[in-house]
XYZ file of C-alpha atoms in Angstrom:
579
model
C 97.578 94.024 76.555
C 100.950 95.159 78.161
C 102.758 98.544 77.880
C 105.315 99.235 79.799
C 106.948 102.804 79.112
C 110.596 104.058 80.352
C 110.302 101.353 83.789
C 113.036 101.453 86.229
C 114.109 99.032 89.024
C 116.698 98.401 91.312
C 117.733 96.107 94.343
C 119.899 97.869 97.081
C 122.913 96.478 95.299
C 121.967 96.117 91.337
C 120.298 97.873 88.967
C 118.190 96.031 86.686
C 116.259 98.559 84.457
C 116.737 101.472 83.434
C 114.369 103.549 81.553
C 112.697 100.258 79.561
C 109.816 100.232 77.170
C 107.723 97.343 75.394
C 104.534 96.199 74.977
C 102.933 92.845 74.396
C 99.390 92.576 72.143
C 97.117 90.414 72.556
C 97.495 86.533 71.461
C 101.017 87.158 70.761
C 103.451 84.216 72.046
C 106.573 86.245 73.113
C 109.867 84.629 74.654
C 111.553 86.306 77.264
C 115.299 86.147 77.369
C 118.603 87.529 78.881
C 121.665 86.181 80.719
C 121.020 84.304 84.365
C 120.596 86.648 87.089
C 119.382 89.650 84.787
C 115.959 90.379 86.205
C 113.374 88.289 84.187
C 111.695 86.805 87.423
C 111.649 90.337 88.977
C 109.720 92.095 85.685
C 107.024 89.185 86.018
C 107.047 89.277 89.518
C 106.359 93.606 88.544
C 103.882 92.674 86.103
C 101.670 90.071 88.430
C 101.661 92.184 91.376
C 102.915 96.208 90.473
C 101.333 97.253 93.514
C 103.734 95.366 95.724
C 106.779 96.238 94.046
C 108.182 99.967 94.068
C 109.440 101.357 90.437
C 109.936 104.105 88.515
C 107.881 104.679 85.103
C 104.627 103.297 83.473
C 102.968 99.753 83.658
C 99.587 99.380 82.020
C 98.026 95.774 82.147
C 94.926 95.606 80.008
C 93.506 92.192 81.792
C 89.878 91.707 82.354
C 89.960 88.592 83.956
C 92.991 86.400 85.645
C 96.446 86.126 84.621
C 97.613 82.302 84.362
C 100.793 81.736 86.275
C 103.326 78.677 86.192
C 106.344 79.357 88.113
C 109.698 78.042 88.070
C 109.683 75.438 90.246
C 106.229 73.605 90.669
C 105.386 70.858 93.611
C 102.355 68.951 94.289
C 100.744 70.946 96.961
C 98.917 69.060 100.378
C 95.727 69.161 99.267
C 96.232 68.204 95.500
C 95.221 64.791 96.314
C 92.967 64.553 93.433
C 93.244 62.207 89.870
C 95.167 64.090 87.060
C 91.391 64.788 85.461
C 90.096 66.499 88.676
C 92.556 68.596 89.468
C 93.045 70.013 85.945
C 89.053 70.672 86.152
C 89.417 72.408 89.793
C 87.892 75.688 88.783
C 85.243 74.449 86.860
C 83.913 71.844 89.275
C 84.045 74.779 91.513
C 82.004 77.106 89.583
C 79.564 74.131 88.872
C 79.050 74.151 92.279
C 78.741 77.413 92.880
C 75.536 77.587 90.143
C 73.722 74.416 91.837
C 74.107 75.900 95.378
C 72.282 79.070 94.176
C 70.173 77.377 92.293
C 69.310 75.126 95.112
C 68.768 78.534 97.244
C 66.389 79.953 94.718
C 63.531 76.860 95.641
C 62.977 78.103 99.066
C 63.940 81.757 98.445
C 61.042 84.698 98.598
C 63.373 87.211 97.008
C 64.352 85.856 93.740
C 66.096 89.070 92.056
C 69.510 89.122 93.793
C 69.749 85.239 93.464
C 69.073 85.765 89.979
C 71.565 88.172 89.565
C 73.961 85.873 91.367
C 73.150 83.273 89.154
C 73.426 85.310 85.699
C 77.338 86.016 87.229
C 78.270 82.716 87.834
C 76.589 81.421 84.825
C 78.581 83.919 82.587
C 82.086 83.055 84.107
C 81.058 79.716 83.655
C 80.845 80.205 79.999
C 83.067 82.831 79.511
C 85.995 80.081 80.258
C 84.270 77.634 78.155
C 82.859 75.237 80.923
C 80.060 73.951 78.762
C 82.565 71.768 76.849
C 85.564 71.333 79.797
C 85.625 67.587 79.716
C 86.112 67.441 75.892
C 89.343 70.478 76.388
C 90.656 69.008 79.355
C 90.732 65.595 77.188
C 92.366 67.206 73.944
C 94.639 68.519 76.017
C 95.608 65.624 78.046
C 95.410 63.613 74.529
C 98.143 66.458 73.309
C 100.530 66.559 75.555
C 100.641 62.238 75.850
C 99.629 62.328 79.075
C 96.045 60.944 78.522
C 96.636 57.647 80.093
C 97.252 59.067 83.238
C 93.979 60.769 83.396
C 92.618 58.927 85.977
C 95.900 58.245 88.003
C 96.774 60.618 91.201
C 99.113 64.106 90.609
C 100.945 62.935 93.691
C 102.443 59.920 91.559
C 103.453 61.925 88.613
C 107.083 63.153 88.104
C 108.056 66.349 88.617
C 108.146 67.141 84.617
C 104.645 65.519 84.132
C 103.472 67.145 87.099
C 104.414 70.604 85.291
C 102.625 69.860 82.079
C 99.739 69.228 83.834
C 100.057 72.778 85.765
C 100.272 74.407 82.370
C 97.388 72.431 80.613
C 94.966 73.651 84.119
C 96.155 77.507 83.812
C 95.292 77.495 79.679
C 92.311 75.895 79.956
C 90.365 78.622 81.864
C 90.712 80.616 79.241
C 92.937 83.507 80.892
C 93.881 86.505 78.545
C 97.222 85.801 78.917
C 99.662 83.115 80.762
C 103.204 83.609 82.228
C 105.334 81.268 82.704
C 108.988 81.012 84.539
C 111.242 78.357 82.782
C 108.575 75.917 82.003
C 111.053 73.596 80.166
C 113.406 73.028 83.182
C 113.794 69.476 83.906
C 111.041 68.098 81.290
C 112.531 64.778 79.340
C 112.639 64.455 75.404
C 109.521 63.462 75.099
C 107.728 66.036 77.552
C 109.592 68.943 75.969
C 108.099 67.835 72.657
C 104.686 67.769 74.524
C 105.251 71.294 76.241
C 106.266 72.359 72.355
C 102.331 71.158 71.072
C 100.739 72.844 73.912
C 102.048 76.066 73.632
C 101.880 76.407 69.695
C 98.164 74.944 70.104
C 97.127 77.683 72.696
C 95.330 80.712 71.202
C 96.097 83.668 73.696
C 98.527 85.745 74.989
C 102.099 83.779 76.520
C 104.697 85.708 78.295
C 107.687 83.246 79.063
C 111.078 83.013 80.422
C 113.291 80.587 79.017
C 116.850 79.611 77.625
C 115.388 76.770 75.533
C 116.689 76.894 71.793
C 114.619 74.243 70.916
C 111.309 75.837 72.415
C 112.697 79.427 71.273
C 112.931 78.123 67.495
C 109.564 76.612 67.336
C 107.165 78.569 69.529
C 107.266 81.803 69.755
C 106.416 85.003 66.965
C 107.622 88.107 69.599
C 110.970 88.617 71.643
C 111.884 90.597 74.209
C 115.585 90.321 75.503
C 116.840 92.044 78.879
C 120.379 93.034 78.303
C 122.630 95.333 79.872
C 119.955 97.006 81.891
C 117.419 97.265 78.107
C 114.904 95.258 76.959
C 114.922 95.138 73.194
C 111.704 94.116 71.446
C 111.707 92.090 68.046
C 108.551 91.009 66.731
C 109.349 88.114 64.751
C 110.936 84.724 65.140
C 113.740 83.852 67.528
C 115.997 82.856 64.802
C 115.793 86.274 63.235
C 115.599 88.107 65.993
C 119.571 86.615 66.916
C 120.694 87.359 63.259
C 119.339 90.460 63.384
C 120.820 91.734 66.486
C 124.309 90.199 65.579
C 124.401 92.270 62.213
C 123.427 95.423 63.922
C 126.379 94.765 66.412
C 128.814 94.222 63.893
C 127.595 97.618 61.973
C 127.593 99.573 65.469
C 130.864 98.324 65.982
C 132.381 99.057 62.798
C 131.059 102.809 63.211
C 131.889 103.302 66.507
C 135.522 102.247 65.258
C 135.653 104.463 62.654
C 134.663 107.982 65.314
C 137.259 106.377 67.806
C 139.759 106.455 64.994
C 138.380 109.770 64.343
C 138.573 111.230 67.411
C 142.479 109.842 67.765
C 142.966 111.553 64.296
C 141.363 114.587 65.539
C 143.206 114.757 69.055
C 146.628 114.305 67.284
C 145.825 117.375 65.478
C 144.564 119.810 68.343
C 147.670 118.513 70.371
C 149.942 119.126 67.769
C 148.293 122.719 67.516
C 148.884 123.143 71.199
C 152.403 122.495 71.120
C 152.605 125.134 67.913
C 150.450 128.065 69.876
C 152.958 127.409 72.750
C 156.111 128.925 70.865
C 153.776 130.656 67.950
C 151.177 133.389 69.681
C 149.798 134.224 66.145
C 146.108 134.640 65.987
C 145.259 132.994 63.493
C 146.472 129.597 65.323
C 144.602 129.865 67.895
C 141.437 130.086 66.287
C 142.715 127.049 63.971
C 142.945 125.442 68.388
C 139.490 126.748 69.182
C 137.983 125.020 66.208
C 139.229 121.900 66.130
C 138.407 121.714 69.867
C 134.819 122.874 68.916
C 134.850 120.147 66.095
C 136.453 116.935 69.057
C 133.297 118.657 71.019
C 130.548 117.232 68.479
C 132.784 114.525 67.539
C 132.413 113.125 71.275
C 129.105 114.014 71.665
C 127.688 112.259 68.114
C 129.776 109.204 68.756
C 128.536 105.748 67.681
C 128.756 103.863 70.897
C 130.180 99.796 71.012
C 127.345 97.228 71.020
C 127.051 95.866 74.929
C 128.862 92.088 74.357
C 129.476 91.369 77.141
C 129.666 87.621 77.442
C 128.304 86.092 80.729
C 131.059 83.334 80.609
C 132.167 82.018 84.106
C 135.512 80.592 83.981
C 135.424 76.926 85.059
C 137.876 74.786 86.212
C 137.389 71.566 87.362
C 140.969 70.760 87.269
C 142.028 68.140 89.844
C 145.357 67.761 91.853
C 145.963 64.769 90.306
C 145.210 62.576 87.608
C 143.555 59.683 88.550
C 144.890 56.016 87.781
C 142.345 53.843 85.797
C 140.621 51.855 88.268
C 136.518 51.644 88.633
C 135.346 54.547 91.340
C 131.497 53.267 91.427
C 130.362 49.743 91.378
C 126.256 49.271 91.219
C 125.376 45.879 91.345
C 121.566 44.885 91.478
C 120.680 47.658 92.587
C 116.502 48.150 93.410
C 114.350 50.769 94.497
C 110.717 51.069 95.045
C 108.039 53.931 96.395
C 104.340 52.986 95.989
C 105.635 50.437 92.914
C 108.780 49.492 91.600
C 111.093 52.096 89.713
C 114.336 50.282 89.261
C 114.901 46.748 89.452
C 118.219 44.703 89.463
C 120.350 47.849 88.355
C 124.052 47.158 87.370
C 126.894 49.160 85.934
C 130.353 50.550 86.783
C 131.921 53.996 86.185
C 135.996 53.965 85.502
C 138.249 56.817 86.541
C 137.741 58.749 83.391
C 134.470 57.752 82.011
C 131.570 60.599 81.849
C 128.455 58.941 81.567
C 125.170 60.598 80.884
C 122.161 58.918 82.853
C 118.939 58.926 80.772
C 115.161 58.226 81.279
C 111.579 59.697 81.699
C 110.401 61.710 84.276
C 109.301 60.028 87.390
C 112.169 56.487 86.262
C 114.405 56.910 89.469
C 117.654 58.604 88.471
C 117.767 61.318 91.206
C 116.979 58.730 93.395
C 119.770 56.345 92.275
C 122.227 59.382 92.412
C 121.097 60.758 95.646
C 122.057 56.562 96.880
C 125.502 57.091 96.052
C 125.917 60.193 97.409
C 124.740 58.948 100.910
C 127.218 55.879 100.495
C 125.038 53.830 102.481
C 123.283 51.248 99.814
C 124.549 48.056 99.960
C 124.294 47.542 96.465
C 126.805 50.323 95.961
C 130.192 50.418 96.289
C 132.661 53.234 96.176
C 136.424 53.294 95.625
C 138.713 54.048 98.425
C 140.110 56.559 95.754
C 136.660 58.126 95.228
C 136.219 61.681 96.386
C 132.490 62.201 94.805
C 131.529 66.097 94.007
C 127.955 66.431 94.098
C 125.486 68.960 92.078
C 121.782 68.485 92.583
C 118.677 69.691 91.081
C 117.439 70.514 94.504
C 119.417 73.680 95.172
C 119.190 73.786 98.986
C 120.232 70.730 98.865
C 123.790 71.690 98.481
C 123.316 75.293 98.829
C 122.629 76.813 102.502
C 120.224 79.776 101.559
C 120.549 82.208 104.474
C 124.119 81.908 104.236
C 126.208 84.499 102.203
C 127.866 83.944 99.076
C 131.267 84.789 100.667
C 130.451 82.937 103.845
C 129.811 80.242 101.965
C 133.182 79.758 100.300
C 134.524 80.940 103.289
C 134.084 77.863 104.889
C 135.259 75.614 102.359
C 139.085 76.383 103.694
C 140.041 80.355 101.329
C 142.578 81.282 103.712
C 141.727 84.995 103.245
C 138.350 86.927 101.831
C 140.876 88.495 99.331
C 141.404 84.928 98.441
C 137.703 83.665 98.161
C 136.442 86.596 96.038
C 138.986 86.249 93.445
C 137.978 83.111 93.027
C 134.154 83.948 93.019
C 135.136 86.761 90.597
C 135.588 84.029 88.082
C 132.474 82.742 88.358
C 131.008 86.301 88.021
C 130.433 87.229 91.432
C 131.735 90.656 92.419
C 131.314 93.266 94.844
C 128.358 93.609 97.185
C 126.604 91.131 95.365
C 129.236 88.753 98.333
C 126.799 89.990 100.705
C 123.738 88.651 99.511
C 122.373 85.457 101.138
C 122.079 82.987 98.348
C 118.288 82.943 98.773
C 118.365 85.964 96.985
C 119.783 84.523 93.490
C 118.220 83.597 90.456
C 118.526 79.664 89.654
C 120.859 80.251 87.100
C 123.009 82.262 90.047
C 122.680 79.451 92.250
C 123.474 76.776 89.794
C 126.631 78.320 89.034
C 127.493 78.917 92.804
C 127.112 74.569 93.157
C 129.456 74.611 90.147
C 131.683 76.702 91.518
C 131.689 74.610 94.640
C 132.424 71.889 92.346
C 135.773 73.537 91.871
C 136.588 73.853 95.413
C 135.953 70.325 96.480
C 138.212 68.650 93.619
C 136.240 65.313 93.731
C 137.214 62.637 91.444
C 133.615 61.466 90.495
C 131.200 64.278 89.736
C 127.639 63.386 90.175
C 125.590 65.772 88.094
C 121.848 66.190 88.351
C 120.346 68.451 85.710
C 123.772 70.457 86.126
C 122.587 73.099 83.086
C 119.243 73.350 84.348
C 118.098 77.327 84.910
C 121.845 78.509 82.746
C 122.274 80.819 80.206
C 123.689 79.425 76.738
C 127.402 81.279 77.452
C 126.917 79.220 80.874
C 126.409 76.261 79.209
C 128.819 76.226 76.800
C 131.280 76.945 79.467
C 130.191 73.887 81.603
C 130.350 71.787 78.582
C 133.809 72.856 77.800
C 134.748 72.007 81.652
C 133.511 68.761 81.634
C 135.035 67.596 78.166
C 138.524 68.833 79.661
C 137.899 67.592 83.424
C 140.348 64.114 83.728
C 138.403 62.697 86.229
C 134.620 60.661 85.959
C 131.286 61.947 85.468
C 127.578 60.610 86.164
C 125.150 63.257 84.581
C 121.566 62.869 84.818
C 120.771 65.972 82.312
C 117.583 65.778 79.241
C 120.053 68.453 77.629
C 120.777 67.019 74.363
C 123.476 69.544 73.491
C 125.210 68.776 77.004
C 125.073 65.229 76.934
C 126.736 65.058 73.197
C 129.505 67.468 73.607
C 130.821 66.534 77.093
C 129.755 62.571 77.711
C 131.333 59.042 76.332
C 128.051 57.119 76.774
C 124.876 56.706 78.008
C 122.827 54.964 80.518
C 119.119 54.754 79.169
C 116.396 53.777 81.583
C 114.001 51.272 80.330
C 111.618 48.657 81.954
C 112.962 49.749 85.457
C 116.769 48.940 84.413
C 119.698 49.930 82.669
C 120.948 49.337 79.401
C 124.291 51.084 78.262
C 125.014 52.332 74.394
C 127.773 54.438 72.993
C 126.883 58.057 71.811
C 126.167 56.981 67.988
C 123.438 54.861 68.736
C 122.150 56.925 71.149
C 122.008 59.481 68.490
C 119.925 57.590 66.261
C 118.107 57.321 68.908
C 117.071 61.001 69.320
C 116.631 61.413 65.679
C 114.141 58.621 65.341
C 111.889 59.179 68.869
C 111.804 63.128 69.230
C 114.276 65.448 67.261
C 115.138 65.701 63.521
C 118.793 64.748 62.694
C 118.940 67.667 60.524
C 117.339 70.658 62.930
C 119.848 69.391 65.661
C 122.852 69.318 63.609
C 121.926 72.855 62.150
C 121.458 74.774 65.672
C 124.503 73.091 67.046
C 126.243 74.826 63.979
C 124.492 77.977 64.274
C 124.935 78.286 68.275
C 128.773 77.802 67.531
C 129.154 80.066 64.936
C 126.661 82.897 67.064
C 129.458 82.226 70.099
C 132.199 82.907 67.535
C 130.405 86.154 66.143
C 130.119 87.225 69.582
C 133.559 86.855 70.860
C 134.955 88.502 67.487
C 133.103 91.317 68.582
C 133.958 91.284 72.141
C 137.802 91.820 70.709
C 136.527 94.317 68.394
C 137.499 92.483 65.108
C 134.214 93.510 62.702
C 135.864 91.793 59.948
C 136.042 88.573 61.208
C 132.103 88.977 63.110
C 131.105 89.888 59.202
C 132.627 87.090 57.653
C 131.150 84.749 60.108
C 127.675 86.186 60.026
C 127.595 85.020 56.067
C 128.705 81.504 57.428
C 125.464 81.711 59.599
C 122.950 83.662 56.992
C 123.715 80.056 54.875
C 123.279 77.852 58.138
C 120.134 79.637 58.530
C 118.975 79.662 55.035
C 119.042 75.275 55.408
C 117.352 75.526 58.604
């Protein structure tokens, strides 16, 4: 469906491919991963549109009819003022349309031929995306992904992650050849990511999608391609042995490109200690001995086993403040309500202490960006603040926090670096380097700008960090590093986040939004909470293991120790064996 042979693209500033091959076939689900900021959106944006894009190389794209498209971030439009059912069944309705109008023309028409030729066109898109039977798919579907009692109910009044399973449900259900989609998972609650989970394994043709979702990447997917390090490699297969794979080949590349560089030592002692005999001993017969072993360091260079790219993506956070903070309570909520078109929270109370990190919980569409975005502005009265509380603020809403056509360094700049010297090596920690200082932040990926609010986070040294989907759009080495931040950070934390990893390794307790309040547990119960409602105990506990032991593996290898990488990769062959 999709061959793409020895492709090449760069911005003015970063290359992002060089010389890449793969192809896709046809009703293959294939995952498309690599580290934030690495080019995904760029090769879709090449494979939707190549004639707007310039690159070097070969794209075919075998596609009869449209390509399905979700992208990243999804908003109900103007004019979607339709019910959930209608504006799934959008194309249909308008091709039903389309067939009564010309067959309303054909009654008064003398010349019947064209209009029947019109006709026989419409009629057979009609069919070809199965319109006969759309009310029964659009049903299943809805039925599927749990969203069938809102089938009558407005898209304006769905959440944002409800909203998006209903985009992907409309683009599957015309029966395109094949469907991209750009981070579909990002935001979506327990229960919707389970939903997103059953529509993708249920769809029958061709998915191309970007995403850093273990859970998704374990269950739904049979091809992978990975961008890394300017490459794309191509597994078909699962993701789970896919990531074995590639670690064991890394730890065999790296053991062999040891061995030449030891060789190459052993071989360069030799021709220097040959030198330093031919400089007092003119014999002959040395100096061909010289010539030869120069010869042989020739071939050895040129037929050496390269290190395996691990690199590890890992910004270095610090949310270190200048003091620790004494243990007093930094946010009071006290009946706290909020409404839109109908209630979403009613009577609300809680308090966060100076060192609590508390993860806030609910569906999509329950209130807890509102409630966060409320004690930001400081101007509820059913919110109080500390005189000690110096909030830090991340939101899911990038430009929110982030001015886009200002420059990374500019940026920073303003929040009181002394020097430029000063602000970039600070940057540098979060990985930005170079011209890449220049770039307005409009121009980043949403992993890129993520990390940029993080990094802000580090600037401002706030006391109470209000997080809102803070690992939404990162990389796993990103998220681990965030994670380890937060468990180490002295001061308090209110996360909203459906990232069951992040709110388990980093938070004390939850706040779980139910009948339009607040009810607070402690991390075991919460726990047996997930386990019973959406994940099993024992998958969870498993990846956790294996995504510790594949960091481990990779940082073994980034300090060249083989022997350790090998001994850990058994440790994960047997994690992955229970799986």
């Amino acid at each position: 469906m999709i061959k793409v042979e020895k492709l090449s693209y760069s911005f003015p500033n970063k290359d992002l491919y060089n010389n890449v091959s793969f192809t896709i076939e046809h009703g293959q689900h294939c995952a498309f991963i690599g580290a934030s900021g690495s080019g995904k959106s760029t090769l879709v944006d090449i494979i939707l549109d190549p004639d707007d894009v310039m690159f070097k190389g070969k794209l075919e794209v075998n596609i009869s009819r449209k390509i399905g498209c979700v992208s990243q971030f999804s908003h109900v439009g103007e004019r979607d003022n339709l019910s959930v059912f209608d504006y799934i069944a959008q194309d249909f309705i308008s091709m039903q349309k389309e067939i009564e109008s010309i067959c309303l023309d054909m009654e008064s028409a003398e010349d019947l031929e064209s209009l029947m030729e019109a006709y026989q066109e419409a009629f057979d898109r009609y069919e070809a995306i199965g319109g006969d039977g759309y009310e029964a798919m659009i049903n299943q579907q809805l039925n599927l992904s749990g969203l069938f009692q809102y089938k009558d109910l407005n898209v304006t009044k769905l959440s944002g992650g409800e909203f998006k399973l209903v985009q992907i449900i409309k683009e599957m259900l015309t029966s395109p050849e094949l469907v991209i989609m750009d981070e579909p998972d990002v935001f979506l609650d327990f229960e919707n990511l389970n939903a997103l989970r059953k529509l993708l394994n249920h769809h029958k043709g061709t998915l191309l999608i970007i995403t850093h979702n273990r859970y998704l990447l374990d269950h739904c997917f049979n091809k992978i391609l990975h961008l890394e390090n300017e490459e794309i490699r191509e597994f078909d297969g699962k993701f789970v042995e896919y990531n074995f794979s590639l670690l064991q080949e890394k730890i065999d590349q790296q053991e062999l490109a040891i061995a030449d560089e030891e060789e190459i030592k052993r071989n360069e002692a030799i021709i220097d200690r040959l030198r330093d005999i031919s400089s007092v001993d003119t014999e002959k017969a040395r100096g061909k001995s010289l010539k030869a072993r120069v010869k042989i360091q020739e071939r050895l260079i040129k037929n050496q086993v390269q290190a395996p790219y691990v690199e590890i993506k890992r910004p270095e956070i610090d949310l270190s403040m200048a003091e620790e903070e004494s243990d007093v309570i930094l946010l009071s909520v006290e009946d706290y309500s909020v409404a839109f078109d109908q209630p979403l929270l009613e009577n609300v109370s809680f308090t966060i202490g100076a060192h609590e990190k508390i993860a806030l919980i609910g569906g999509n569409g329950t209130g807890k960006t509102t409630l966060i975005r409320d004690i930001v502005k400081g101007d509820h009265p059913a919110i109080k603040l500390s005189e000690d509380a110096r909030i830090a603020y991340l939101s899911q809403v990038q430009n929110e926090v982030l001015q886009e056509d200002v420059t990374i360094l500019d940026t920073f700049m303003d929040l009181g670096f002394d020097t430029y010297s000063q602000a970039e090596d600070f940057l540098a920690e979060y990985g930005f380097k170079g011209e890449v200082l220049h770039q307005k932040i409009a121009s980043l990926s949403g992993g890129e700008k993520n990390i940029l609010q993080i990094a802000k986070l580090s600037v401002t040294h706030g006391n109470l960090l209000l997080l809102d989907e803070p690992t939404s759009h990162l990389d796993t080495y990103s998220q681990m590093a965030l994670e380890e931040a937060i468990s180490n950070y002295k001061g308090a934390v209110l996360m909203i986040s459906h990232d069951y990893y992040s709110i388990v390794n980093c938070m004390d307790g939850v706040l779980i939004i139910e009948d339009k309040t607040v009810r607070r547990t402690k991390m075991k119960k919460f726990k047996r909470m997930i386990y019973a409602n959406y994940f099993d105990k024992d998958y969870l506990v498993s990846e956790e293991k294996k995504k510790a032991v594949e960091t481990k593996i990779a940082l073994a290898l980034k300090d060249k120790n083989f022997e350790e990488a090998r001994e850990l990769s058994e440790e994960l062959e047997e994690i992955i064996g229970m799986m």
